[in-house]
PDB file of C-alpha atoms and ligand atoms in Angstrom:
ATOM      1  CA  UNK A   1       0.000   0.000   0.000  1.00  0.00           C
ATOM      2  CA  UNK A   2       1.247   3.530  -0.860  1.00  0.00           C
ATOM      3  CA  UNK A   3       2.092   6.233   1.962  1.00  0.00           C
ATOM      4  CA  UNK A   4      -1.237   8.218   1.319  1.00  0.00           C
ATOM      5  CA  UNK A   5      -3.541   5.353   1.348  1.00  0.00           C
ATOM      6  CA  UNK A   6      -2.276   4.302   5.125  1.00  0.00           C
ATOM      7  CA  UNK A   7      -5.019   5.179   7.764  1.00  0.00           C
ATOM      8  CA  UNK A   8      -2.593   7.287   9.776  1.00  0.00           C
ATOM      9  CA  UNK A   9      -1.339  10.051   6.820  1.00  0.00           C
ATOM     10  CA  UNK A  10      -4.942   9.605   4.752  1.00  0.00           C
ATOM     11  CA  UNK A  11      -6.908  10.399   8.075  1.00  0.00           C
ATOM     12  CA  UNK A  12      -4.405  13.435   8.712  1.00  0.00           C
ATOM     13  CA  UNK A  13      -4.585  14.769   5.532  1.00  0.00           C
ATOM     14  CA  UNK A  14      -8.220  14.258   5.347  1.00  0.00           C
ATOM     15  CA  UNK A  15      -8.452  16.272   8.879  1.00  0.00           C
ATOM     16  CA  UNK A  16      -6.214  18.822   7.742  1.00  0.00           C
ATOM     17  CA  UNK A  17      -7.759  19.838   4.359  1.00  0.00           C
ATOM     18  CA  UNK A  18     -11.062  20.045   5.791  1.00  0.00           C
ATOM     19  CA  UNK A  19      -9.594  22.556   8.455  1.00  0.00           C
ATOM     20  CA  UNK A  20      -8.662  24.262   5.271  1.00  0.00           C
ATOM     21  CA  UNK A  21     -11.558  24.235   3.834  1.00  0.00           C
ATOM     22  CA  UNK A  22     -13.690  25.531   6.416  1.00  0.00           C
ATOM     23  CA  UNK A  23     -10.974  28.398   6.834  1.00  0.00           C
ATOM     24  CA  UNK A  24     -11.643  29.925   3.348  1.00  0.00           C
ATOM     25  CA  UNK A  25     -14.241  31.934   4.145  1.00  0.00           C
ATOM     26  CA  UNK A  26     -12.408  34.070   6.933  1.00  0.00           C
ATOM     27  CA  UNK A  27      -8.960  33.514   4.561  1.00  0.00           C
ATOM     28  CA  UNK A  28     -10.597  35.656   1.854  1.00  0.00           C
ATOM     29  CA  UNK A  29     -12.265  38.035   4.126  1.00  0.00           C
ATOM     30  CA  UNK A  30      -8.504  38.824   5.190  1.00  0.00           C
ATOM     31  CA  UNK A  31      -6.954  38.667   1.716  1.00  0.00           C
ATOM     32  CA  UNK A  32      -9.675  41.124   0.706  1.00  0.00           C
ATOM     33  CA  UNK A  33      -8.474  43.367   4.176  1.00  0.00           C
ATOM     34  CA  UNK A  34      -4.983  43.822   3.492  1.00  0.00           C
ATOM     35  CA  UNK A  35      -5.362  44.410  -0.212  1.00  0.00           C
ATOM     36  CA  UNK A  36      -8.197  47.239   0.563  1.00  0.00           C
ATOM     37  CA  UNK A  37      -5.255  49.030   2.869  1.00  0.00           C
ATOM     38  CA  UNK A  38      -1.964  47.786   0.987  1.00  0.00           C
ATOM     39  CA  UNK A  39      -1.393  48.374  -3.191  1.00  0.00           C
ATOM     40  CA  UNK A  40       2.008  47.030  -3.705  1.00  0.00           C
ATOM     41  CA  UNK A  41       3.068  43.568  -4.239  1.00  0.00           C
ATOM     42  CA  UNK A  42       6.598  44.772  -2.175  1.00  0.00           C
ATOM     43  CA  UNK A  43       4.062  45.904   0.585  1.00  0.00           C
ATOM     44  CA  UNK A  44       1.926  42.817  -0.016  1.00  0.00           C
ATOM     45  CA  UNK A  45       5.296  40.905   1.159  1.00  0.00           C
ATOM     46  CA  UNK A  46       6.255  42.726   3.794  1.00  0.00           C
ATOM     47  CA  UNK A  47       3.261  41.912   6.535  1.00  0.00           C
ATOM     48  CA  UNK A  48       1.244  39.017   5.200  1.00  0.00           C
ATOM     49  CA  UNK A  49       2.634  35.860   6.443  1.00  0.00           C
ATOM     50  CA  UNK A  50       2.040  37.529   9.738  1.00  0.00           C
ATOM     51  CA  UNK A  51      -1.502  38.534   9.143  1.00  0.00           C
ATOM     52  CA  UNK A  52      -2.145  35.029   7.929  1.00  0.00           C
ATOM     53  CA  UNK A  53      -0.718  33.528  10.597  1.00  0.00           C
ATOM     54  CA  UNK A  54      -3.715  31.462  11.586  1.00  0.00           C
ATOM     55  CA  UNK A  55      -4.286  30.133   8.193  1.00  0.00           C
ATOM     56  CA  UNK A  56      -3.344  27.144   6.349  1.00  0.00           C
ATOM     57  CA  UNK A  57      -3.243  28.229   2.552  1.00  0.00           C
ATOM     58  CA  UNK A  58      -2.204  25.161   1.613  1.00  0.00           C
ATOM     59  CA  UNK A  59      -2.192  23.334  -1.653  1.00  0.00           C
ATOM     60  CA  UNK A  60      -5.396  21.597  -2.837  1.00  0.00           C
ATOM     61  CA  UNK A  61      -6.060  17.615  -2.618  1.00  0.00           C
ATOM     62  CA  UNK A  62      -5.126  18.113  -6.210  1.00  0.00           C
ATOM     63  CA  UNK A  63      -2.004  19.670  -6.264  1.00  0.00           C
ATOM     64  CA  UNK A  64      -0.989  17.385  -3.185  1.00  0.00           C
ATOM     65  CA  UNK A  65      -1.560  14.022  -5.523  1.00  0.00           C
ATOM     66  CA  UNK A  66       0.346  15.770  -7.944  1.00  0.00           C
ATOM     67  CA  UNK A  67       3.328  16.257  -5.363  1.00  0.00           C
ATOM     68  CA  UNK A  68       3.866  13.065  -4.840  1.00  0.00           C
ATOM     69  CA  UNK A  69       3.133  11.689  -8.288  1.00  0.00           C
ATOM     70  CA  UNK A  70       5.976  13.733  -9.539  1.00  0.00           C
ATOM     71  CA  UNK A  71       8.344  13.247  -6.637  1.00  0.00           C
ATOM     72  CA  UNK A  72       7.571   9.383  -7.369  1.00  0.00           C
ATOM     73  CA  UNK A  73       7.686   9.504 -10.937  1.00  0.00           C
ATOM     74  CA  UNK A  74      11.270  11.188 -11.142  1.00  0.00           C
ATOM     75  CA  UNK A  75      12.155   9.527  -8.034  1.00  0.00           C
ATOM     76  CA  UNK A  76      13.621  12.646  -6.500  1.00  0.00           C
ATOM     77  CA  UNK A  77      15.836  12.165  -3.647  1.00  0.00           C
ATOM     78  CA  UNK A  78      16.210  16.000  -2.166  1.00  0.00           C
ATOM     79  CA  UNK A  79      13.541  18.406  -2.329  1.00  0.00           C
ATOM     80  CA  UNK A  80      13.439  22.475  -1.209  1.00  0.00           C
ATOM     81  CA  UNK A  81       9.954  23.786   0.006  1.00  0.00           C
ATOM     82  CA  UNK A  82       9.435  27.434  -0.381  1.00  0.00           C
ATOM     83  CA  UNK A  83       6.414  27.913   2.726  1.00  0.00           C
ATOM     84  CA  UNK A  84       5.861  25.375   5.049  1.00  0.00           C
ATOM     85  CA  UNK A  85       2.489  26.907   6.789  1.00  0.00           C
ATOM     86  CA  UNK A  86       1.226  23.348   8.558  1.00  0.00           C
ATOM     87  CA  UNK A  87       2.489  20.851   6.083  1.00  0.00           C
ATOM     88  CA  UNK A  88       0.392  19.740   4.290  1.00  0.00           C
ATOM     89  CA  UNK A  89       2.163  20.340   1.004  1.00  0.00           C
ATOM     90  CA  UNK A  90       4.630  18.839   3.036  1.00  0.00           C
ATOM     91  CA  UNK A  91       3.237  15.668   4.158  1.00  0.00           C
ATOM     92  CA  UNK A  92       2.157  14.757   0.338  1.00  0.00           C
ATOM     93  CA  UNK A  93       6.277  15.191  -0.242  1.00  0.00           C
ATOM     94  CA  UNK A  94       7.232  13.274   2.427  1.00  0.00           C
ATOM     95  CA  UNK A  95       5.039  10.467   1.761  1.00  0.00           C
ATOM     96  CA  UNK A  96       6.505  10.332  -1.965  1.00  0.00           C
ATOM     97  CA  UNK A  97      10.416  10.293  -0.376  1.00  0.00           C
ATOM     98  CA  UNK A  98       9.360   7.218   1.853  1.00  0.00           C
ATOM     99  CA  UNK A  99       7.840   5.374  -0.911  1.00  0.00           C
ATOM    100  CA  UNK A 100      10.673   6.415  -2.942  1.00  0.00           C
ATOM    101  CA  UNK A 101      12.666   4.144  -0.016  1.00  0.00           C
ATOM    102  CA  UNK A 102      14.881   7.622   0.885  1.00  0.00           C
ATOM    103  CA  UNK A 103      15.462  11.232   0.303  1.00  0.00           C
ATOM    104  CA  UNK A 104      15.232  14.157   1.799  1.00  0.00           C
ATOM    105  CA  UNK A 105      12.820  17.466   2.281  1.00  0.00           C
ATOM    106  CA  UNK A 106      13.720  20.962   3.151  1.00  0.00           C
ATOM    107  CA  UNK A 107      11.002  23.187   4.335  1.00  0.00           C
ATOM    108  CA  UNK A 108      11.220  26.969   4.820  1.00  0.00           C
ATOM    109  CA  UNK A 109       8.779  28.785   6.766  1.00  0.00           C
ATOM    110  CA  UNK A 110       8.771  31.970   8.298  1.00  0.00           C
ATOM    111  CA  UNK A 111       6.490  31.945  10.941  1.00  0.00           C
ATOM    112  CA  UNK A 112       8.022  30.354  14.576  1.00  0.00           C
ATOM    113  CA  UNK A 113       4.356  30.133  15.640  1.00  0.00           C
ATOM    114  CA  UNK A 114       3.269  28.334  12.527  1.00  0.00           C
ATOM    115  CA  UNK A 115       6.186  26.133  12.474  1.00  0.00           C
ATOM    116  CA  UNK A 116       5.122  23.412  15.536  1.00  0.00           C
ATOM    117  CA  UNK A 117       2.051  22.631  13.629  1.00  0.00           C
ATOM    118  CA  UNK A 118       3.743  20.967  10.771  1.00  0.00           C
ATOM    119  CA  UNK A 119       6.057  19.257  13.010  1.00  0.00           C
ATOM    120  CA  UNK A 120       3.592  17.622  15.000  1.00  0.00           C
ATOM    121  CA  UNK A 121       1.633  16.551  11.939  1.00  0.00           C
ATOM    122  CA  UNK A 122       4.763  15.330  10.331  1.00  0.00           C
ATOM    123  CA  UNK A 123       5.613  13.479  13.536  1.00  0.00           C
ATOM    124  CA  UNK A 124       2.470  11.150  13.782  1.00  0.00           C
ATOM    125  CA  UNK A 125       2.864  10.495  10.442  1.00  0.00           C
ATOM    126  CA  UNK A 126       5.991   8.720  11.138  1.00  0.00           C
ATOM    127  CA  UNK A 127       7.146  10.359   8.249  1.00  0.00           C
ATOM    128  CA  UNK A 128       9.821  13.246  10.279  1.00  0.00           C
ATOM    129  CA  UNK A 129      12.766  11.768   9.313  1.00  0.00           C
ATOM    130  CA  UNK A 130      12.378  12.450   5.649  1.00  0.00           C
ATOM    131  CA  UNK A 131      11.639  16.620   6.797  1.00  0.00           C
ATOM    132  CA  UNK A 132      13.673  19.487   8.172  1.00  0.00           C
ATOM    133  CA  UNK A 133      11.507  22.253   8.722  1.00  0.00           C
ATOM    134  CA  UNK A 134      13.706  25.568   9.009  1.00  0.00           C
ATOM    135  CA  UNK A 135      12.614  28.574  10.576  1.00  0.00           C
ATOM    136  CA  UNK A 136      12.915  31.966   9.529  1.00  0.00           C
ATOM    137  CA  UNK A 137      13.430  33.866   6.396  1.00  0.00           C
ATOM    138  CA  UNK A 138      13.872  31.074   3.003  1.00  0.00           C
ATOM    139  CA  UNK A 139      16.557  33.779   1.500  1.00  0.00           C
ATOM    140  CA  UNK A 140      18.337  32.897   4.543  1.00  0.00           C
ATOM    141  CA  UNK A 141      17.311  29.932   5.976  1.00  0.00           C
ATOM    142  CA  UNK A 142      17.537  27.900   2.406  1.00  0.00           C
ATOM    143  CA  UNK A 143      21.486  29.247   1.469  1.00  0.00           C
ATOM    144  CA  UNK A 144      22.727  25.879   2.175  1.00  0.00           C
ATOM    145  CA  UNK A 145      21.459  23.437   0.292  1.00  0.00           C
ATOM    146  CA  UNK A 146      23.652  19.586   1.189  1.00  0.00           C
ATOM    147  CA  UNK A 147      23.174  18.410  -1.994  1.00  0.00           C
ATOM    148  CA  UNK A 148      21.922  19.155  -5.570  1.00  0.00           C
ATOM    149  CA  UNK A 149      18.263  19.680  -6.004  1.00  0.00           C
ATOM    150  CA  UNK A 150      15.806  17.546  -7.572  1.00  0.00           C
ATOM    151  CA  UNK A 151      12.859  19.650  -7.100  1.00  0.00           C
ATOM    152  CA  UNK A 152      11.681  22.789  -6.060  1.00  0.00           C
ATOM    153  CA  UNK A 153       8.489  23.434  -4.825  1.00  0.00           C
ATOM    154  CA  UNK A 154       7.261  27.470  -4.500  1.00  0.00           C
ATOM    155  CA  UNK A 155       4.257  28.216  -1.976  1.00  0.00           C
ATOM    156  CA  UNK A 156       5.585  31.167  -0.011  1.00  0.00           C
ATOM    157  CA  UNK A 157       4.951  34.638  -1.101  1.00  0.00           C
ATOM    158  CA  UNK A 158       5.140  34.331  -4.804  1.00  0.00           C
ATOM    159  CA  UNK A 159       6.310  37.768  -5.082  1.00  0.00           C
ATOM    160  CA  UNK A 160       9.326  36.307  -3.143  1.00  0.00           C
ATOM    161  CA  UNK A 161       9.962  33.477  -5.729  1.00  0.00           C
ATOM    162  CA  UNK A 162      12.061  35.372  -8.415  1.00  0.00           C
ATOM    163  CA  UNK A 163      14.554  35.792  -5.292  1.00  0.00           C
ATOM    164  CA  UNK A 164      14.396  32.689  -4.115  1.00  0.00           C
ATOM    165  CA  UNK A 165      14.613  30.962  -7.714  1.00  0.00           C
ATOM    166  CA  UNK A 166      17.235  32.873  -8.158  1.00  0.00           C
ATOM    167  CA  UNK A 167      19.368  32.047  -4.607  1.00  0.00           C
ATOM    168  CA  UNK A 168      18.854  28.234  -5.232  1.00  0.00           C
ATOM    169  CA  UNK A 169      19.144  28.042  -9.029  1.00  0.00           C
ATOM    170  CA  UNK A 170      23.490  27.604  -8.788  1.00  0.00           C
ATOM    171  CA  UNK A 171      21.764  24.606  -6.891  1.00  0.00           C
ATOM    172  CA  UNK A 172      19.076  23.121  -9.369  1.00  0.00           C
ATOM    173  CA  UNK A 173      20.214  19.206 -10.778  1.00  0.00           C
ATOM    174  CA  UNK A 174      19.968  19.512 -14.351  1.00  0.00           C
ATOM    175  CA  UNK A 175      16.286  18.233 -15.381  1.00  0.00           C
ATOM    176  CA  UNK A 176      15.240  19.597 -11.892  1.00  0.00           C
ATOM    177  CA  UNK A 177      11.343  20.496 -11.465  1.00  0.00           C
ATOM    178  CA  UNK A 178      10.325  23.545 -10.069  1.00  0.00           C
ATOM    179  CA  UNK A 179       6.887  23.950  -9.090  1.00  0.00           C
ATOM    180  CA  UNK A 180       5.056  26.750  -8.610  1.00  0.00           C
ATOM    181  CA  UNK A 181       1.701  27.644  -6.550  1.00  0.00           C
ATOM    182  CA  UNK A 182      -0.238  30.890  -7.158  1.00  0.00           C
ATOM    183  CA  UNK A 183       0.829  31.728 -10.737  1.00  0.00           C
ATOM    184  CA  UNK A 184      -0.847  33.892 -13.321  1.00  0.00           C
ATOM    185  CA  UNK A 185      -2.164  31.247 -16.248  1.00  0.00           C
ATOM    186  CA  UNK A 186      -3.342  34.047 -18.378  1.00  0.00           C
ATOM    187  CA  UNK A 187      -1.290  36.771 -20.562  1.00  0.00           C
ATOM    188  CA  UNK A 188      -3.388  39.664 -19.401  1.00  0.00           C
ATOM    189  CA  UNK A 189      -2.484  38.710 -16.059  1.00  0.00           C
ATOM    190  CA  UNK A 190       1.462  37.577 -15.395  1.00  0.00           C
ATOM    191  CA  UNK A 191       4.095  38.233 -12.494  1.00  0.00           C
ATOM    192  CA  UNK A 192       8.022  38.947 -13.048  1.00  0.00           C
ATOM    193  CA  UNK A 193       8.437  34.970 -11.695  1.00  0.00           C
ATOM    194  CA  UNK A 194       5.821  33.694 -14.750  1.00  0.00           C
ATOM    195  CA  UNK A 195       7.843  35.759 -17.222  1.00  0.00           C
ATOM    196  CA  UNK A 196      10.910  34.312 -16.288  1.00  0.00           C
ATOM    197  CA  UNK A 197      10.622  30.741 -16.312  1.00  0.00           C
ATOM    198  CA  UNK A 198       8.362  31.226 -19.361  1.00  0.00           C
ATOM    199  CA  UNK A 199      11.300  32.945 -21.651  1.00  0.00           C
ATOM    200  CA  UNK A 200      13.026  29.861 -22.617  1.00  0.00           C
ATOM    201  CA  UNK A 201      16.771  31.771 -22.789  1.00  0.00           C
ATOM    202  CA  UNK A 202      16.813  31.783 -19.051  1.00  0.00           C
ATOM    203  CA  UNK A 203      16.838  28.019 -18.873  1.00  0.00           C
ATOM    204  CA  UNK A 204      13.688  26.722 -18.300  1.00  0.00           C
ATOM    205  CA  UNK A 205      10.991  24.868 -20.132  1.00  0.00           C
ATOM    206  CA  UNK A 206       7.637  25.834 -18.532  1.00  0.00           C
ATOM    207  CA  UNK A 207       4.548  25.009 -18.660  1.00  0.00           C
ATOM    208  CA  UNK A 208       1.169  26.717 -16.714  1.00  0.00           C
ATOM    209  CA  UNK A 209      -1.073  24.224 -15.124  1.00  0.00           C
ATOM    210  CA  UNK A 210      -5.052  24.969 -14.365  1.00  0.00           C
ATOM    211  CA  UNK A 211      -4.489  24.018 -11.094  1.00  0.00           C
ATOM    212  CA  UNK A 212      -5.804  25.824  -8.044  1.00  0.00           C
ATOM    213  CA  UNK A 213      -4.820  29.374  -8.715  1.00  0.00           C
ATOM    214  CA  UNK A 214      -2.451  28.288 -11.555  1.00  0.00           C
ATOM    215  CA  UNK A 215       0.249  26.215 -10.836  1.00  0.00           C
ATOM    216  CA  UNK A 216       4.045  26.492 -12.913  1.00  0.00           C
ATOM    217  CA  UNK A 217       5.623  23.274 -13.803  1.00  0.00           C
ATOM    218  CA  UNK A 218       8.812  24.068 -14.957  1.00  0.00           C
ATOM    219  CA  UNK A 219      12.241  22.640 -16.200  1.00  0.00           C
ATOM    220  CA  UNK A 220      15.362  23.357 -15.411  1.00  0.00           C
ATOM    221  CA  UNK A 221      17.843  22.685 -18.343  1.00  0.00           C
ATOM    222  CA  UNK A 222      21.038  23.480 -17.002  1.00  0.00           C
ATOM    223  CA  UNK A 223      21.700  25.979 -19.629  1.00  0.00           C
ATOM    224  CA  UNK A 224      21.091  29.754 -19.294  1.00  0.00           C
ATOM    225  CA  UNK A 225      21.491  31.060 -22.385  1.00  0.00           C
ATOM    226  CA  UNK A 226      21.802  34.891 -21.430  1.00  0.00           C
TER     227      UNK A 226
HETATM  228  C1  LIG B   1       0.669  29.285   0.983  1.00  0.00           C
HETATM  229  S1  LIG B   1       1.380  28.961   2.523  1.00  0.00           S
HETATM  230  C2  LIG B   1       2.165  27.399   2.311  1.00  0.00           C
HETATM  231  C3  LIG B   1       1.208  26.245   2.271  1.00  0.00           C
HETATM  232  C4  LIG B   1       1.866  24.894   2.386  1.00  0.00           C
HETATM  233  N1  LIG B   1       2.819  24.663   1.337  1.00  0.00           N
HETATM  234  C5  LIG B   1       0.799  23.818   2.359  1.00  0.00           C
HETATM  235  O1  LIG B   1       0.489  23.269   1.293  1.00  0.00           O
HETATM  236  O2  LIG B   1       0.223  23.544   3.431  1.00  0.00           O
HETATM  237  C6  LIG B   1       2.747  30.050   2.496  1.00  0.00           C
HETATM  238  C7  LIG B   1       3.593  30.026   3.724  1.00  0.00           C
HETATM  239  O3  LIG B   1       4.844  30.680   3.395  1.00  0.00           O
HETATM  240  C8  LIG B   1       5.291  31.336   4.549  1.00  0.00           C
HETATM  241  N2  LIG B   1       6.249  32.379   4.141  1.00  0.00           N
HETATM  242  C9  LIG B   1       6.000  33.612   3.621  1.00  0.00           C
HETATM  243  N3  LIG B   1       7.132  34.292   3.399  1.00  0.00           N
HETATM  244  C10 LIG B   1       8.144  33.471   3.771  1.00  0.00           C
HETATM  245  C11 LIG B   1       9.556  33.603   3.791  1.00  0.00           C
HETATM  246  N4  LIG B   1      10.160  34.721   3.383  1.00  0.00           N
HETATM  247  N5  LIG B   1      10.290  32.546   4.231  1.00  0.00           N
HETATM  248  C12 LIG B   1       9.700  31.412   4.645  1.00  0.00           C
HETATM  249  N6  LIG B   1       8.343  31.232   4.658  1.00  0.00           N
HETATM  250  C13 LIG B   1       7.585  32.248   4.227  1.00  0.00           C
HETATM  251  C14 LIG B   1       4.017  31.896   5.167  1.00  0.00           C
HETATM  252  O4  LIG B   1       4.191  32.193   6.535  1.00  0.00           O
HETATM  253  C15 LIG B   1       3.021  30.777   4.912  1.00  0.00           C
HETATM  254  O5  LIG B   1       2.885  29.923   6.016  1.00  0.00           O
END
């Protein structure tokens, strides 16, 4: 039997999306709070993941299957998570590295409050050894990555992820993944990280998934052509 189907992680991730779900409501009332008094993305940054502190924003059933399908599939052995919140994102990863028989997760996230949450659930799981949940800012808590990396998954502040693509890039395997929550699918509406990955001189072959609030799946060639 796979990792999700076992009672212990398929109860607990049950448990924890419906927490999720029955969050949204007061999530959006918030989103729709600090964009009424804030008009920058660089502002947007700045005070969020404390405001949100009590939320999960985490990835959808959806994007979790497809978490661990890839990290099966290319049978990735060290992955870097950009926003840990309470894991569930991470839990679907860490599943994936134990039925991959090894490997390793590294999960950023910047709120110390936020932070035992994920470890618990990770815990009962029996799944902690595969996770290292860091604390603090990912531009500094993320600098030393032990070995190459086979995938990168985004789900912080995506107005962060050009700067943190661009810190663990040197770092990327060649034919790494890097996944990305919260981007633009359309042309009218695109962010300095979707133009990036999507101009193919920079490295990457990328492609913009209809999942959640658009999802980028993205390649890492090896070769930046600039
Ligand atoms: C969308 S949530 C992550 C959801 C999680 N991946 C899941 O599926 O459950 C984003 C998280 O990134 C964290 N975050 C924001 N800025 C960060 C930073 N600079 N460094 C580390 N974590 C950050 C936030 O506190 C928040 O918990």
């Amino acid at each position: 039997m796979n990792t999700l189907m076992t009672p212990k992680v398929a109860n607990l991730l049950n448990q924890l999306h419906q927490e999720a779900d029955e969050q949204m409501p007061s999530v959006l009332a918030a989103v729709n709070e600090i964009r009424s008094e804030q008009t920058t993305p660089e502002e947007w940054t700045s005070d969020w993941a404390e405001r949100m502190s009590d939320f999960y924003l985490s990835a959808s059933r959806e994007q979790g299957r497809f978490l661990y399908q890839t990290v099966r599939a290319t049978k990735a052995q060290y992955v870097v998570e950009f926003g840990t919140s309470f894991g569930i994102s991470t839990i679907y990863i860490a599943a994936a590295l134990h039925d991959n028989h090894g490997g390793k997760l590294v999960s950023a996230e910047l709120i110390e409050s936020k932070a035992a949450k994920p470890k618990k659930h990770i815990h009962s799981t029996g799944l902690g050894d595969y996770v290292d949940i860091r604390i603090g800012d990912a531009l500094e808590t993320l600098t030393d990555p032990e070995r190459p990396i086979d995938l990168l998954y985004l789900d912080g502040g995506p107005t962060l992820y050009p700067n943190v693509l661009k810190l663990l890039q040197p770092h990327l395997c060649e034919g790494a993944l890097v996944i990305a929550d919260n981007v633009p699918t359309t042309k009218e509406e695109t962010s300095p990280y979707a133009e990036y990955v999507r101009n193919p001189t920079n490295g990457y072959i990328s492609t913009s998934l209809e999942m959640k609030g658009g999802t980028e799946y993205s390649l890492w060639t090896g070769v930046d052509q600039n």
